[in-house]
C-alpha cells in the first residue's frame, strides 16, 4: 500500500543491520543512509571501514568520524590521496559544518606542542593518531601511508589503547624504535606489519617487537630501512615461528639473515627478495627448509644463478607463483627444473631474463598443466617454439602478457588461439612479428575480455574484425600505434562488442570521425577513450563520443580538438577532457 512503511514497522534493527552489512559498495551504503533517520543511524553502525585522505585537517576529521561510526574496525589514512568532505544540503549541511567547526576549535585547544602547531593542515599528527585510538576502540586494521608527521609518541598511544590490532601498515612514517617496541608489548594479536620506508627504525625496535609478539606475526614487510640488518631477521627467525609472508628490499641484508628465516620459519609461504648481497646459498636454505613455499619473487639480482633456482624447484614443490625480474644470471636450466618439479605452478613471470631460452618454457609446458598466467617482458631468447609448447601443454591458460619479445610471432599466438580456450586476457605489446592470422585464431578460439596489441604494426583490420566477431565480452582494447587500422574495424567493434568500456586509439592515423560514430553507436557502456595523435579525428568526433556515451568518464585528446560546446556539456562528467601532449 502506498504510503505505508512495510520495512521499518516489521524489521528489527539487527536484521536491517545485517542487510546493510551485505551491501557491496560505498555508493549503496550512502544511498541507504538517505532513506530515513533510522536507516542513517543504522548505516553508520554497519560501517566497518573508513578511508581518509589529505583533506582539511585529518586530525579534526578523525574525531568527527569517530563520533558517527562507532563500529569501525579498519582505518586507512593515505596522505597521497585527496578525499573531499561530503556535501549535504539545507539544515543538515549547516549543522554538520557547525559541528566540524566546533570540533576544530575544541581540538585546536588541545594541541599544546608547538611542533604540532607547525604541521601542515593536511598532515596527520600524533594528536590525530591519538584520536584514532580514542575513537575506534574495536580497531583491528590500521594503514598509515606516508603520514610523515606521525612519530613514536602517536604509535605508542595507539598501541596502548588498541590491543585488538591485527594489521599495521606504517609505510613512509617516521616512527622510531620506541613506538615499535610498545606495539610489540601491547598488541599481542598483531599478524601483519609493513615497515616499508620507515627510515628511522633500527634493529632495536624490530628485535623488541619480534620478541614480544612474534608468536602471532604472520606477515612482515621491510624496505629502504637502512638500519635494519641481519640481526633483526635473526630475531624474527627465533621468535616468529608462524611467519608466512616476508618481503625484503634492502642493501644491508645478507645470506645470514635469510638463513635465519629459513631455519626458523618453516611455514613460510610467500618470499619476495630484493637484496643485492643475497646469493644462491640463501635460496638453497629456503629450498631445504621452507617446503610450504608457494610464491617466490626475485628482483634485480646478479648473484642468483640456475643453481639457486634449482634448489628452490627441488625443495619447494608446492610452488604456485614465480617471478624472476632482472636476474641476468638465471637461464634455461633453472626454469627447466621448475617445469620438472613444480606441477602446481599457476603463474610465471619472466622479466628482463635474456638468458632464458625456449627449452625452459618447453619444460614448463610439459610439467605445469595448471598454469593460468604467463608474463614475458624483454626476453629476447624466447620465441614461437616456447609459446607453442605453453599453448599445447597449459590449456587452462587465462592470461598471457608478452612485451617486446621480438622472436615471438604469429605461429606461437595461433597455437594459443587453437589450444587455450579459457584465455580471457591477452597483451602483445610491441611484438612486431605478430600478424592478423594470429588474432584471427584468437578471435575464433578465445573468449577475450582484455586485449592489448599496442605497437604490433603488422596487425590491421582483419585481425581486429575477427576479435570483434568472436569476442562479444570484450571490455578493454588497446590498438594504439596500429598504422593499418581503419574505420571498418571500429564499425565491427561497435556491432560485436557492446560491453566495451575502455578503448585506446592513440596514434592510429587512419581512424576518422566516421569510425568513431559507428563504434559509440552500440558501445553504450564506454567509459574511457584515448585518441591522441589521431590526425583524422576532429572536434566533431570528440563531440560524438561525449554526447553518445552516457557512462563516459575520460577522454584523452588534444586540447584544440575540443569545442567550447563540448567543454560545457562534458565538464561535469569527464575526469580528463583536454590533455596537452
Coordinates of C-alpha atoms in Angstrom, one line a residue:
X1 CA 0.0 0.0 0.0
X2 CA 1.3 3.4 -1.0
X3 CA 2.4 5.5 2.0
X4 CA 2.8 2.5 4.3
X5 CA 6.2 1.6 5.7
X6 CA 6.4 -2.2 5.4
X7 CA 10.0 -2.3 6.4
X8 CA 10.6 -0.1 9.5
X9 CA 7.4 -1.3 11.2
X10 CA 8.3 -5.0 10.7
X11 CA 12.0 -5.5 10.8
X12 CA 14.1 -5.1 13.9
X13 CA 17.4 -3.2 14.0
X14 CA 19.5 -6.3 14.0
X15 CA 18.0 -7.6 10.7
X16 CA 18.3 -4.3 8.9
X17 CA 21.9 -4.0 10.1
X18 CA 22.7 -7.5 8.7
X19 CA 21.2 -6.4 5.3
X20 CA 23.3 -3.2 5.3
X21 CA 26.5 -5.2 6.1
X22 CA 25.9 -7.2 2.9
X23 CA 25.9 -4.2 0.6
X24 CA 28.9 -4.4 -1.8
X25 CA 29.7 -0.7 -2.4
X26 CA 30.1 2.6 -0.7
X27 CA 27.6 4.2 -3.0
X28 CA 24.9 1.7 -1.9
X29 CA 25.6 2.4 1.7
X30 CA 25.4 6.1 1.1
X31 CA 22.0 5.7 -0.8
X32 CA 20.5 3.7 2.1
X33 CA 21.6 6.3 4.6
X34 CA 19.4 8.8 2.9
X35 CA 16.2 6.8 3.2
X36 CA 15.2 7.9 6.7
X37 CA 16.8 8.9 10.1
X38 CA 16.6 5.3 11.3
X39 CA 18.5 4.0 8.3
X40 CA 21.0 6.8 8.7
X41 CA 21.8 5.7 12.2
X42 CA 21.8 2.0 11.4
X43 CA 24.0 2.5 8.3
X44 CA 26.6 4.3 10.5
X45 CA 26.6 1.4 12.8
X46 CA 27.2 -1.0 9.9
X47 CA 30.3 0.8 8.7
X48 CA 33.4 -1.3 9.5
X49 CA 36.0 0.5 7.2
X50 CA 36.9 4.2 6.7
X51 CA 39.3 5.6 4.2
X52 CA 40.7 9.1 4.9
X53 CA 42.8 11.3 2.6
X54 CA 44.6 14.5 3.0
X55 CA 41.6 16.8 3.0
X56 CA 41.0 19.6 5.5
X57 CA 42.7 18.7 8.7
X58 CA 42.8 14.9 9.1
X59 CA 43.3 15.2 12.9
X60 CA 39.9 17.0 13.3
X61 CA 38.2 14.9 10.7
X62 CA 39.0 11.7 12.6
X63 CA 37.3 13.0 15.7
X64 CA 34.3 14.0 13.7
X65 CA 34.1 10.5 12.1
X66 CA 34.7 8.7 15.4
X67 CA 31.5 10.2 16.9
X68 CA 29.4 8.8 14.0
X69 CA 30.9 5.4 13.1
X70 CA 31.4 3.6 16.4
X71 CA 31.8 0.0 15.0
X72 CA 34.8 0.7 12.6
X73 CA 37.4 -2.0 12.7
X74 CA 39.6 -0.8 9.8
X75 CA 41.0 2.7 9.1
X76 CA 43.1 3.6 6.1
X77 CA 44.8 7.0 6.1
X78 CA 46.8 7.9 3.0
X79 CA 48.3 11.4 2.6
X80 CA 48.8 10.8 -1.1
X81 CA 45.0 10.9 -1.6
X82 CA 42.7 13.8 -1.5
X83 CA 39.2 12.9 -0.3
X84 CA 36.6 15.7 0.0
X85 CA 34.2 16.1 2.8
X86 CA 30.6 15.1 1.8
X87 CA 28.4 17.9 0.7
X88 CA 24.9 17.9 2.1
X89 CA 22.0 20.3 1.8
X90 CA 19.9 22.6 3.9
X91 CA 19.8 22.5 7.7
X92 CA 21.7 19.2 7.8
X93 CA 24.6 20.7 5.9
X94 CA 24.8 23.7 8.2
X95 CA 24.6 21.5 11.3
X96 CA 27.4 19.3 10.1
X97 CA 29.5 22.3 9.2
X98 CA 28.9 23.8 12.7
X99 CA 29.8 20.5 14.3
X100 CA 33.0 20.3 12.4
X101 CA 33.8 23.9 13.2
X102 CA 33.2 23.4 16.9
X103 CA 35.4 20.3 16.8
X104 CA 38.1 22.3 15.1
X105 CA 38.0 24.9 17.8
X106 CA 37.9 22.3 20.6
X107 CA 40.7 20.3 19.0
X108 CA 42.9 23.3 18.5
X109 CA 42.7 24.0 22.2
X110 CA 44.1 20.5 23.0
X111 CA 47.2 21.0 20.8
X112 CA 49.9 22.2 23.2
X113 CA 53.0 21.0 21.5
X114 CA 54.5 23.8 19.3
X115 CA 55.9 21.2 17.0
X116 CA 52.5 20.0 16.0
X117 CA 51.1 23.5 15.5
X118 CA 53.7 24.0 12.8
X119 CA 52.5 20.9 10.8
X120 CA 50.7 21.5 7.6
X121 CA 46.9 21.3 7.8
X122 CA 46.7 18.3 5.5
X123 CA 49.0 16.1 7.6
X124 CA 48.1 13.6 10.2
X125 CA 49.9 14.2 13.5
X126 CA 50.3 12.3 16.8
X127 CA 47.2 14.0 18.1
X128 CA 45.2 12.6 15.2
X129 CA 46.6 9.2 15.8
X130 CA 45.6 9.5 19.5
X131 CA 42.1 10.4 18.2
X132 CA 42.1 7.2 16.2
X133 CA 42.9 5.3 19.4
X134 CA 40.3 7.1 21.5
X135 CA 37.5 6.9 18.9
X136 CA 37.8 3.4 17.4
X137 CA 38.0 1.0 20.3
X138 CA 37.4 -2.0 18.1
X139 CA 40.2 -1.2 15.7
X140 CA 41.8 -4.3 14.1
X141 CA 43.5 -2.8 11.0
X142 CA 45.3 0.5 10.5
X143 CA 47.1 1.8 7.5
X144 CA 49.1 5.0 7.8
X145 CA 50.6 5.6 4.3
X146 CA 53.2 8.3 4.1
X147 CA 52.0 10.0 7.3
X148 CA 55.4 11.6 7.8
X149 CA 54.4 13.7 10.8
X150 CA 53.4 10.7 12.9
X151 CA 56.1 9.8 15.5
X152 CA 56.6 7.1 18.1
X153 CA 54.5 9.1 20.6
X154 CA 51.4 8.7 18.4
X155 CA 52.1 5.0 17.8
X156 CA 52.6 4.4 21.5
X157 CA 49.2 6.0 22.3
X158 CA 47.6 3.9 19.6
X159 CA 49.2 0.6 20.7
X160 CA 48.3 1.1 24.4
X161 CA 44.6 1.7 23.6
X162 CA 44.1 -0.7 20.6
X163 CA 45.2 -4.0 21.9
X164 CA 43.0 -5.8 19.3
X165 CA 45.1 -4.6 16.4
X166 CA 45.9 -7.3 13.9
X167 CA 47.3 -5.4 10.9
X168 CA 49.5 -2.3 11.0
X169 CA 50.9 -0.5 7.9
X170 CA 53.4 2.2 8.7
X171 CA 54.8 2.8 5.1
X172 CA 56.7 6.0 4.9
X173 CA 56.0 7.0 8.6
X174 CA 58.9 8.4 10.6
X175 CA 58.3 6.0 13.5
X176 CA 61.2 5.1 15.8
X177 CA 62.2 2.1 17.9
X178 CA 60.3 3.2 21.0
X179 CA 56.9 3.2 19.1
X180 CA 57.5 -0.2 17.6
X181 CA 58.6 -1.7 20.9
X182 CA 55.3 -0.6 22.5
X183 CA 53.4 -2.1 19.6
X184 CA 55.1 -5.4 20.4
X185 CA 54.3 -5.1 24.1
X186 CA 50.6 -4.2 23.8
X187 CA 49.4 -5.7 20.5
X188 CA 49.7 -9.4 21.2
X189 CA 47.4 -10.3 18.3
X190 CA 49.4 -8.5 15.6
X191 CA 49.6 -10.6 12.4
X192 CA 50.6 -8.2 9.6
X193 CA 53.3 -5.5 9.8
X194 CA 54.5 -3.3 7.0
X195 CA 57.6 -1.2 7.7
X196 CA 58.4 0.0 4.1
X197 CA 60.4 3.2 4.1
X198 CA 60.4 3.6 7.9
X199 CA 63.9 5.1 7.8
X200 CA 64.2 5.9 11.5
X201 CA 63.9 2.3 12.6
X202 CA 66.9 0.3 13.8
X203 CA 67.3 -3.3 14.8
X204 CA 66.4 -2.4 18.4
X205 CA 62.8 -1.7 17.6
X206 CA 62.2 -4.7 15.3
X207 CA 64.0 -7.1 17.7
X208 CA 61.9 -6.0 20.6
X209 CA 58.7 -6.4 18.6
X210 CA 59.6 -9.9 17.3
X211 CA 60.4 -10.9 20.9
X212 CA 57.2 -9.5 22.4
X213 CA 54.6 -10.5 19.8
X214 CA 56.4 -12.8 17.4
X215 CA 54.1 -15.7 18.1
X216 CA 51.2 -14.0 16.3
X217 CA 53.1 -12.4 13.4
X218 CA 52.4 -13.9 10.0
X219 CA 53.4 -11.2 7.5
X220 CA 56.4 -8.8 7.6
X221 CA 57.5 -6.2 5.0
X222 CA 60.8 -4.3 5.2
X223 CA 62.1 -1.9 2.6
X224 CA 64.5 1.0 2.5
X225 CA 65.2 0.7 6.2
X226 CA 69.0 1.3 6.2
X227 CA 69.5 0.5 9.8
X228 CA 67.6 -2.9 9.7
X229 CA 70.2 -5.6 9.4
X230 CA 70.6 -9.4 9.7
X231 CA 70.2 -9.0 13.5
X232 CA 66.5 -8.2 13.0
X233 CA 65.9 -11.2 10.8
X234 CA 67.7 -13.5 13.3
X235 CA 65.2 -12.3 15.9
X236 CA 62.3 -12.9 13.5
X237 CA 63.6 -16.4 12.8
X238 CA 63.9 -17.1 16.5
X239 CA 60.5 -15.8 17.6
X240 CA 58.2 -15.7 14.6
X241 CA 57.6 -19.4 14.0
X242 CA 54.3 -18.8 12.3
X243 CA 55.6 -16.3 9.8
X244 CA 54.0 -16.9 6.3
X245 CA 54.9 -13.8 4.3
X246 CA 58.2 -11.9 4.1
X247 CA 59.0 -9.1 1.7
X248 CA 62.6 -7.6 1.9
X249 CA 64.1 -4.8 -0.1
X250 CA 67.4 -3.9 1.4
X251 CA 71.1 -3.4 0.7
X252 CA 72.0 -4.4 4.2
X253 CA 70.5 -7.9 4.5
X254 CA 72.9 -10.8 3.6
X255 CA 72.7 -14.6 3.5
X256 CA 73.0 -14.7 7.3
X257 CA 69.5 -13.1 7.7
X258 CA 67.8 -15.2 5.1
X259 CA 69.4 -18.4 6.6
X260 CA 67.9 -17.5 10.0
X261 CA 64.5 -17.1 8.4
X262 CA 64.7 -20.3 6.5
X263 CA 65.7 -22.3 9.6
X264 CA 63.2 -20.6 12.0
X265 CA 60.1 -20.1 9.8
X266 CA 59.2 -23.4 8.2
X267 CA 55.7 -22.3 7.5
X268 CA 56.9 -19.5 5.1
X269 CA 54.6 -19.4 2.0
X270 CA 55.5 -16.1 0.3
X271 CA 59.0 -14.7 -0.1
X272 CA 59.9 -11.5 -2.0
X273 CA 63.6 -10.6 -2.2
X274 CA 65.4 -7.5 -3.5
X275 CA 68.7 -7.8 -1.6
X276 CA 71.8 -7.4 -3.6
X277 CA 74.0 -9.2 -1.0
X278 CA 72.0 -12.4 -1.0
X279 CA 73.3 -15.3 -3.1
X280 CA 72.4 -18.9 -4.1
X281 CA 73.3 -20.1 -0.6
X282 CA 70.2 -18.4 0.8
X283 CA 67.9 -19.9 -1.8
X284 CA 69.4 -23.3 -1.1
X285 CA 68.5 -22.9 2.6
X286 CA 64.9 -21.8 1.7
X287 CA 64.6 -24.8 -0.7
X288 CA 65.8 -27.2 2.1
X289 CA 63.7 -25.8 4.9
X290 CA 60.6 -23.9 3.6
X291 CA 58.8 -26.8 2.0
X292 CA 55.4 -25.0 2.1
X293 CA 56.7 -22.1 -0.1
X294 CA 54.0 -21.1 -2.6
X295 CA 55.2 -17.8 -4.0
X296 CA 58.8 -16.6 -4.8
X297 CA 59.7 -13.2 -6.3
X298 CA 63.4 -12.4 -7.1
X299 CA 64.2 -8.8 -8.2
X300 CA 67.4 -7.5 -9.8
X301 CA 69.9 -9.9 -8.5
X302 CA 73.2 -10.6 -10.2
X303 CA 74.3 -13.2 -7.7
X304 CA 71.5 -15.6 -8.2
X305 CA 72.1 -18.4 -10.7
X306 CA 70.4 -21.5 -12.0
X307 CA 71.8 -23.4 -9.1
X308 CA 69.8 -21.4 -6.6
X309 CA 66.6 -21.7 -8.6
X310 CA 67.1 -25.4 -9.0
X311 CA 67.3 -25.7 -5.2
X312 CA 64.0 -23.9 -4.9
X313 CA 62.3 -26.1 -7.5
X314 CA 63.6 -29.3 -6.0
X315 CA 62.6 -28.5 -2.4
X316 CA 59.6 -26.2 -2.8
X317 CA 57.4 -28.5 -5.0
X318 CA 54.2 -26.7 -3.8
X319 CA 55.3 -23.5 -5.6
X320 CA 52.4 -21.8 -7.4
X321 CA 53.8 -18.4 -8.3
X322 CA 57.2 -17.5 -9.5
X323 CA 58.6 -14.1 -10.6
X324 CA 62.1 -13.7 -11.9
X325 CA 62.8 -10.0 -12.6
X326 CA 66.1 -8.8 -13.9
X327 CA 68.2 -11.7 -12.6
X328 CA 70.5 -11.9 -15.6
X329 CA 72.5 -14.9 -14.4
X330 CA 69.4 -17.2 -14.3
X331 CA 69.0 -19.0 -17.5
X332 CA 67.3 -22.0 -19.1
X333 CA 68.5 -24.7 -16.7
X334 CA 66.9 -23.1 -13.6
X335 CA 63.5 -22.8 -15.3
X336 CA 63.7 -26.3 -16.6
X337 CA 63.9 -27.5 -13.0
X338 CA 60.8 -25.5 -12.2
X339 CA 58.9 -27.2 -15.1
X340 CA 60.0 -30.6 -14.0
X341 CA 59.5 -30.3 -10.2
X342 CA 56.6 -27.7 -9.6
X343 CA 53.5 -29.2 -11.1
X344 CA 51.2 -26.8 -9.2
X345 CA 52.6 -23.7 -10.8
X346 CA 49.8 -21.3 -11.8
X347 CA 51.6 -18.1 -12.5
X348 CA 55.0 -17.4 -14.1
X349 CA 56.6 -14.0 -14.7
X350 CA 60.0 -13.6 -16.5
X351 CA 61.0 -10.0 -16.8
X352 CA 64.3 -9.0 -18.5
X353 CA 65.6 -12.5 -18.4
X354 CA 67.8 -12.5 -21.5
X355 CA 69.4 -15.9 -20.9
X356 CA 66.1 -17.9 -20.6
X357 CA 65.6 -19.9 -23.8
X358 CA 62.8 -21.8 -25.5
X359 CA 63.5 -25.1 -23.8
X360 CA 62.8 -23.7 -20.4
X361 CA 59.2 -23.0 -21.4
X362 CA 59.0 -26.3 -23.2
X363 CA 59.6 -28.0 -19.8
X364 CA 57.0 -25.7 -18.1
X365 CA 54.5 -26.6 -20.8
X366 CA 55.1 -30.3 -20.2
X367 CA 55.1 -30.2 -16.4
X368 CA 52.9 -27.3 -15.3
X369 CA 49.4 -28.2 -16.6
X370 CA 47.7 -25.8 -14.2
X371 CA 49.5 -22.7 -15.4
X372 CA 46.9 -19.9 -15.7
X373 CA 49.1 -16.8 -16.2
X374 CA 52.4 -16.1 -18.1
X375 CA 54.2 -12.8 -18.2
X376 CA 57.2 -12.2 -20.5
X377 CA 59.0 -8.9 -20.8
X378 CA 62.1 -8.3 -22.8
X379 CA 63.0 -12.0 -23.0
X380 CA 65.0 -11.9 -26.3
X381 CA 65.7 -15.6 -26.4
X382 CA 62.1 -16.8 -26.2
X383 CA 60.2 -17.3 -29.4
X384 CA 57.4 -19.2 -31.1
X385 CA 58.7 -22.6 -30.1
X386 CA 58.3 -21.7 -26.4
X387 CA 54.8 -20.2 -26.9
X388 CA 53.7 -23.3 -28.8
X389 CA 54.8 -25.5 -26.0
X390 CA 52.9 -23.5 -23.4
X391 CA 49.8 -23.4 -25.6
X392 CA 49.7 -27.2 -26.1
X393 CA 50.6 -28.1 -22.6
X394 CA 48.9 -25.4 -20.5
X395 CA 45.4 -25.4 -21.9
X396 CA 44.0 -23.7 -18.7
X397 CA 45.9 -20.5 -19.6
X398 CA 43.7 -17.5 -18.8
X399 CA 46.3 -14.6 -19.1
X400 CA 49.1 -14.2 -21.5
X401 CA 51.2 -10.9 -21.4
X402 CA 54.1 -10.6 -23.8
X403 CA 56.0 -7.3 -24.2
X404 CA 59.0 -6.6 -26.5
X405 CA 59.8 -10.3 -27.1
X406 CA 60.7 -9.8 -30.7
X407 CA 61.2 -13.5 -31.5
X408 CA 57.5 -14.2 -30.8
X409 CA 55.4 -14.2 -34.0
X410 CA 52.2 -15.4 -35.4
X411 CA 52.9 -19.1 -35.1
X412 CA 53.0 -19.0 -31.3
X413 CA 49.9 -16.9 -30.9
X414 CA 48.0 -19.1 -33.4
X415 CA 48.8 -22.1 -31.2
X416 CA 47.4 -20.2 -28.3
X417 CA 44.1 -19.5 -30.1
X418 CA 43.8 -23.1 -31.1
X419 CA 44.5 -24.6 -27.7
X420 CA 43.8 -22.1 -24.9
X421 CA 40.0 -21.8 -24.9
X422 CA 39.9 -20.2 -21.4
X423 CA 42.1 -17.3 -22.4
X424 CA 40.4 -14.0 -21.4
X425 CA 43.4 -11.6 -21.1
X426 CA 45.9 -11.2 -23.9
X427 CA 48.6 -8.5 -24.2
X428 CA 51.1 -8.5 -27.1
X429 CA 52.7 -5.0 -26.8
X430 CA 55.3 -4.2 -29.4
X431 CA 55.6 -7.8 -30.7
X432 CA 56.1 -6.6 -34.2
X433 CA 56.2 -10.1 -35.8
X434 CA 52.6 -10.9 -34.9
X435 CA 50.2 -10.5 -37.8
X436 CA 46.5 -10.7 -38.5
X437 CA 46.3 -14.5 -38.7
X438 CA 47.3 -14.7 -35.0
X439 CA 44.3 -12.6 -33.9
X440 CA 42.0 -14.4 -36.3
X441 CA 42.9 -17.7 -34.5
X442 CA 42.5 -16.0 -31.1
X443 CA 39.1 -14.5 -32.1
X444 CA 37.9 -17.9 -33.1
X445 CA 39.1 -19.8 -30.1
X446 CA 39.4 -17.5 -27.0
X447 CA 36.6 -15.6 -25.0
X448 CA 38.7 -12.5 -24.6
X449 CA 37.7 -9.7 -22.2
X450 CA 41.1 -7.8 -22.4
X451 CA 43.2 -7.3 -25.5
X452 CA 46.3 -5.1 -25.9
X453 CA 48.1 -5.1 -29.2
X454 CA 49.7 -1.7 -29.0
X455 CA 52.7 -1.4 -31.3
X456 CA 52.0 -4.6 -33.2
X457 CA 52.3 -2.7 -36.5
X458 CA 51.6 -5.7 -38.8
X459 CA 48.1 -6.1 -37.3
X460 CA 45.3 -4.5 -39.3
X461 CA 41.6 -4.6 -39.9
X462 CA 41.3 -8.4 -40.4
X463 CA 42.7 -9.3 -37.0
X464 CA 40.6 -6.8 -35.1
X465 CA 37.5 -7.7 -37.1
X466 CA 38.0 -11.3 -36.1
X467 CA 38.2 -10.4 -32.4
X468 CA 35.1 -8.2 -32.7
X469 CA 33.1 -11.0 -34.2
X470 CA 34.4 -13.7 -31.9
X471 CA 34.8 -12.0 -28.5
X472 CA 31.4 -10.4 -27.6
X473 CA 32.5 -10.0 -23.9
X474 CA 35.5 -7.7 -24.7
X475 CA 35.7 -4.8 -22.2
X476 CA 39.2 -3.4 -22.8
X477 CA 41.0 -2.8 -26.1
X478 CA 44.3 -1.1 -26.9
X479 CA 45.1 -0.8 -30.6
X480 CA 47.4 2.3 -30.3
X481 CA 50.1 2.7 -32.9
X482 CA 48.4 0.4 -35.4
X483 CA 49.0 2.4 -38.6
X484 CA 47.0 0.0 -40.8
X485 CA 43.8 0.1 -38.7
X486 CA 40.8 1.7 -40.5
X487 CA 37.2 2.6 -39.7
X488 CA 35.9 -0.8 -40.7
X489 CA 37.5 -2.3 -37.6
X490 CA 35.7 0.2 -35.4
X491 CA 32.4 -0.5 -37.1
X492 CA 32.8 -4.2 -36.4
X493 CA 33.7 -3.5 -32.8
X494 CA 30.6 -1.4 -32.3
X495 CA 28.5 -4.2 -33.6
X496 CA 30.2 -7.1 -31.9
X497 CA 31.4 -5.8 -28.6
X498 CA 28.6 -4.0 -26.8
X499 CA 30.3 -4.4 -23.4
X500 CA 33.4 -2.4 -24.3
X501 CA 34.4 0.0 -21.6
X502 CA 37.9 1.2 -22.4
X503 CA 39.5 1.7 -25.8
X504 CA 42.9 3.2 -26.7
X505 CA 43.1 4.5 -30.3
X506 CA 46.1 6.8 -30.0
X507 CA 48.5 7.2 -33.0
X508 CA 46.0 5.4 -35.3
X509 CA 46.4 7.7 -38.3
X510 CA 43.6 6.2 -40.5
X511 CA 40.8 6.2 -37.9
X512 CA 38.3 9.0 -38.6
X513 CA 35.1 10.5 -37.1
X514 CA 33.1 8.1 -39.2
X515 CA 34.6 5.1 -37.4
X516 CA 34.1 6.7 -34.0
X517 CA 30.4 7.3 -34.7
X518 CA 29.9 3.6 -35.6
X519 CA 31.8 2.5 -32.5
X520 CA 29.9 4.5 -30.0
X521 CA 26.5 3.9 -31.6
X522 CA 26.3 0.5 -29.8
X523 CA 29.0 0.7 -27.2
X524 CA 26.9 2.5 -24.7
X525 CA 29.0 1.2 -21.7
X526 CA 32.1 3.0 -22.9
X527 CA 33.8 4.8 -20.0
X528 CA 37.3 5.7 -21.4
X529 CA 38.5 6.7 -24.9
X530 CA 42.1 7.7 -25.6
X531 CA 42.7 9.2 -29.1
X532 CA 45.7 11.5 -29.1
X533 CA 47.6 11.9 -32.3
X534 CA 44.8 10.7 -34.5
X535 CA 45.0 13.3 -37.3
X536 CA 41.8 12.3 -39.0
X537 CA 39.7 12.7 -35.8
X538 CA 38.3 16.2 -35.4
X539 CA 36.3 18.1 -32.9
X540 CA 33.1 16.6 -34.3
X541 CA 34.4 13.1 -33.5
X542 CA 35.2 14.1 -29.9
X543 CA 31.7 15.6 -29.5
X544 CA 30.2 12.4 -30.8
X545 CA 32.0 10.3 -28.2
X546 CA 31.0 12.7 -25.4
X547 CA 27.3 13.0 -26.4
X548 CA 26.7 9.4 -27.4
X549 CA 28.2 7.6 -24.4
X550 CA 26.2 8.1 -21.2
X551 CA 28.9 6.4 -19.0
X552 CA 31.9 8.2 -20.4
X553 CA 34.4 9.3 -17.7
X554 CA 37.6 10.1 -19.5
X555 CA 38.5 11.3 -23.0
X556 CA 42.2 11.8 -23.8
X557 CA 42.6 14.1 -26.7
X558 CA 44.4 17.2 -27.9
X559 CA 43.0 20.4 -26.4
X560 CA 42.5 22.1 -29.6
X561 CA 40.1 19.4 -30.8
X562 CA 37.5 20.2 -28.1
X563 CA 34.9 22.8 -28.9
X564 CA 33.5 25.2 -26.3
X565 CA 30.1 23.4 -26.6
X566 CA 31.7 20.1 -25.8
X567 CA 33.5 21.6 -22.9
X568 CA 30.3 22.9 -21.4
X569 CA 28.4 19.6 -22.0
X570 CA 31.1 17.3 -20.6
X571 CA 32.7 19.3 -17.8
X572 CA 30.7 17.6 -15.1
X573 CA 31.1 14.1 -16.4
X574 CA 34.7 13.6 -17.6
X575 CA 37.7 13.1 -15.4
X576 CA 40.0 14.5 -18.1
X577 CA 38.6 16.2 -21.1
X578 CA 41.6 18.0 -22.5
X579 CA 45.3 17.0 -22.2
X580 CA 48.1 18.7 -24.0
X581 CA 50.7 16.1 -25.1

